[in-house]
Structures are given as structure tokens and as C-alpha cells.
PDB file of C-alpha atoms in Angstrom:
ATOM      1  CA  UNK A   1      78.615  94.860 117.237  1.00  0.00           C
ATOM      2  CA  UNK A   2      80.478  97.979 118.333  1.00  0.00           C
ATOM      3  CA  UNK A   3      79.071 101.439 119.027  1.00  0.00           C
ATOM      4  CA  UNK A   4      80.164 104.822 120.347  1.00  0.00           C
ATOM      5  CA  UNK A   5      78.904 108.400 120.533  1.00  0.00           C
ATOM      6  CA  UNK A   6      80.479 111.020 118.280  1.00  0.00           C
ATOM      7  CA  UNK A   7      79.113 114.557 118.304  1.00  0.00           C
ATOM      8  CA  UNK A   8      75.777 113.290 119.714  1.00  0.00           C
ATOM      9  CA  UNK A   9      75.458 110.684 116.935  1.00  0.00           C
ATOM     10  CA  UNK A  10      75.571 106.962 117.604  1.00  0.00           C
ATOM     11  CA  UNK A  11      78.112 105.264 115.309  1.00  0.00           C
ATOM     12  CA  UNK A  12      77.619 101.496 115.003  1.00  0.00           C
ATOM     13  CA  UNK A  13      79.291  98.683 113.123  1.00  0.00           C
ATOM     14  CA  UNK A  14      80.072  94.992 113.076  1.00  0.00           C
ATOM     15  CA  UNK A  15      83.581  93.691 113.515  1.00  0.00           C
ATOM     16  CA  UNK A  16      84.731  90.542 111.709  1.00  0.00           C
ATOM     17  CA  UNK A  17      87.425  89.655 114.266  1.00  0.00           C
ATOM     18  CA  UNK A  18      88.932  91.161 117.437  1.00  0.00           C
ATOM     19  CA  UNK A  19      92.039  89.711 119.071  1.00  0.00           C
ATOM     20  CA  UNK A  20      94.937  90.717 121.325  1.00  0.00           C
ATOM     21  CA  UNK A  21      98.473  90.840 119.948  1.00  0.00           C
ATOM     22  CA  UNK A  22     101.591  92.199 121.644  1.00  0.00           C
ATOM     23  CA  UNK A  23      99.747  94.566 123.973  1.00  0.00           C
ATOM     24  CA  UNK A  24      97.254  95.787 121.384  1.00  0.00           C
ATOM     25  CA  UNK A  25      93.648  95.047 120.513  1.00  0.00           C
ATOM     26  CA  UNK A  26      93.539  94.247 116.796  1.00  0.00           C
ATOM     27  CA  UNK A  27      90.292  94.830 114.902  1.00  0.00           C
ATOM     28  CA  UNK A  28      90.233  92.893 111.624  1.00  0.00           C
ATOM     29  CA  UNK A  29      87.916  93.682 108.761  1.00  0.00           C
ATOM     30  CA  UNK A  30      87.786  91.192 105.898  1.00  0.00           C
ATOM     31  CA  UNK A  31      86.930  92.415 102.408  1.00  0.00           C
ATOM     32  CA  UNK A  32      86.144  90.257  99.392  1.00  0.00           C
ATOM     33  CA  UNK A  33      87.386  92.890  96.953  1.00  0.00           C
ATOM     34  CA  UNK A  34      90.849  94.375  96.408  1.00  0.00           C
ATOM     35  CA  UNK A  35      91.196  97.274  98.839  1.00  0.00           C
ATOM     36  CA  UNK A  36      93.575  99.939 100.020  1.00  0.00           C
ATOM     37  CA  UNK A  37      94.076 101.282 103.511  1.00  0.00           C
ATOM     38  CA  UNK A  38      93.138 104.770 102.275  1.00  0.00           C
ATOM     39  CA  UNK A  39      89.683 103.560 101.296  1.00  0.00           C
ATOM     40  CA  UNK A  40      88.978 102.352 104.853  1.00  0.00           C
ATOM     41  CA  UNK A  41      90.741 104.950 107.021  1.00  0.00           C
ATOM     42  CA  UNK A  42      87.504 106.471 108.319  1.00  0.00           C
ATOM     43  CA  UNK A  43      86.099 103.041 109.150  1.00  0.00           C
ATOM     44  CA  UNK A  44      89.297 102.275 111.053  1.00  0.00           C
ATOM     45  CA  UNK A  45      89.034 105.517 113.007  1.00  0.00           C
ATOM     46  CA  UNK A  46      85.464 104.658 113.996  1.00  0.00           C
ATOM     47  CA  UNK A  47      86.388 101.151 115.168  1.00  0.00           C
ATOM     48  CA  UNK A  48      89.449 102.291 117.107  1.00  0.00           C
ATOM     49  CA  UNK A  49      87.427 105.075 118.776  1.00  0.00           C
ATOM     50  CA  UNK A  50      84.683 102.608 119.681  1.00  0.00           C
ATOM     51  CA  UNK A  51      87.168 100.221 121.304  1.00  0.00           C
ATOM     52  CA  UNK A  52      89.379 102.698 123.198  1.00  0.00           C
ATOM     53  CA  UNK A  53      87.306 102.272 126.363  1.00  0.00           C
ATOM     54  CA  UNK A  54      87.635  98.497 126.187  1.00  0.00           C
ATOM     55  CA  UNK A  55      91.391  98.824 125.681  1.00  0.00           C
ATOM     56  CA  UNK A  56      91.697 100.990 128.802  1.00  0.00           C
ATOM     57  CA  UNK A  57      89.640  98.562 130.889  1.00  0.00           C
ATOM     58  CA  UNK A  58      91.819  95.672 129.737  1.00  0.00           C
ATOM     59  CA  UNK A  59      95.040  97.610 130.323  1.00  0.00           C
ATOM     60  CA  UNK A  60      95.933  97.423 126.636  1.00  0.00           C
ATOM     61  CA  UNK A  61      98.043 100.257 125.267  1.00  0.00           C
ATOM     62  CA  UNK A  62      96.514 100.679 121.792  1.00  0.00           C
ATOM     63  CA  UNK A  63      93.921  99.618 119.249  1.00  0.00           C
ATOM     64  CA  UNK A  64      95.016  98.598 115.751  1.00  0.00           C
ATOM     65  CA  UNK A  65      92.690  98.381 112.741  1.00  0.00           C
ATOM     66  CA  UNK A  66      93.561  96.033 109.904  1.00  0.00           C
ATOM     67  CA  UNK A  67      91.902  95.488 106.538  1.00  0.00           C
ATOM     68  CA  UNK A  68      92.440  92.105 104.916  1.00  0.00           C
ATOM     69  CA  UNK A  69      91.606  91.549 101.259  1.00  0.00           C
ATOM     70  CA  UNK A  70      90.477  87.988 100.640  1.00  0.00           C
ATOM     71  CA  UNK A  71      90.894  88.599  96.914  1.00  0.00           C
ATOM     72  CA  UNK A  72      94.552  89.747  96.932  1.00  0.00           C
ATOM     73  CA  UNK A  73      95.630  88.212 100.279  1.00  0.00           C
ATOM     74  CA  UNK A  74      97.016  91.590 101.377  1.00  0.00           C
ATOM     75  CA  UNK A  75      96.743  93.183 104.803  1.00  0.00           C
ATOM     76  CA  UNK A  76      96.976  96.855 105.792  1.00  0.00           C
ATOM     77  CA  UNK A  77      97.170  98.149 109.349  1.00  0.00           C
ATOM     78  CA  UNK A  78      96.365 101.497 110.923  1.00  0.00           C
ATOM     79  CA  UNK A  79      97.587 102.437 114.385  1.00  0.00           C
ATOM     80  CA  UNK A  80     100.909 100.631 114.117  1.00  0.00           C
ATOM     81  CA  UNK A  81     104.072 102.701 114.462  1.00  0.00           C
ATOM     82  CA  UNK A  82     106.445 102.595 111.488  1.00  0.00           C
TER      83      UNK A  82
END
């Protein structure tokens, strides 16, 4: 579970997978349906905000959110330059 305060509201969620890759914390969210990154942008912002403190404590430069569709085998990432 992850949680953080935003405007005096507690935002909570459950992460499918967290791992480190090339100086970043990657938060993976698996979906059984076909998805687009646009549909999950807000979710990604919540997860990256929730994990910024952890990234700083670990000395990691950034948090990346990825959505993986198990139906289409596609992956989208937020927080990755380019």
C-alpha cells in the first residue's frame, strides 16, 4: 500500500510492482483490459507523489509510473524524458 496527504486528504492505493531501474523507482500497474496512458495519468501522478519521499531517502533521482496491459501486451510510461 502507498499513501500521501494532498490538500488535507489522505490518498491511498495499492501498487502491483515497485522496482529500481537506471536510477529511478518504477511503479508498475497491471491492467487486464486494453488501456491508454491518458486514462491513468491521474493515478500515475498520485503514485509518483506518494513515492517521492522514498525516492529522496534512497537517493534515487525520479519516480516513473508505468501501465502494462495484460490484454494487449503494451506498456506506457509517465515520468520518462523523451
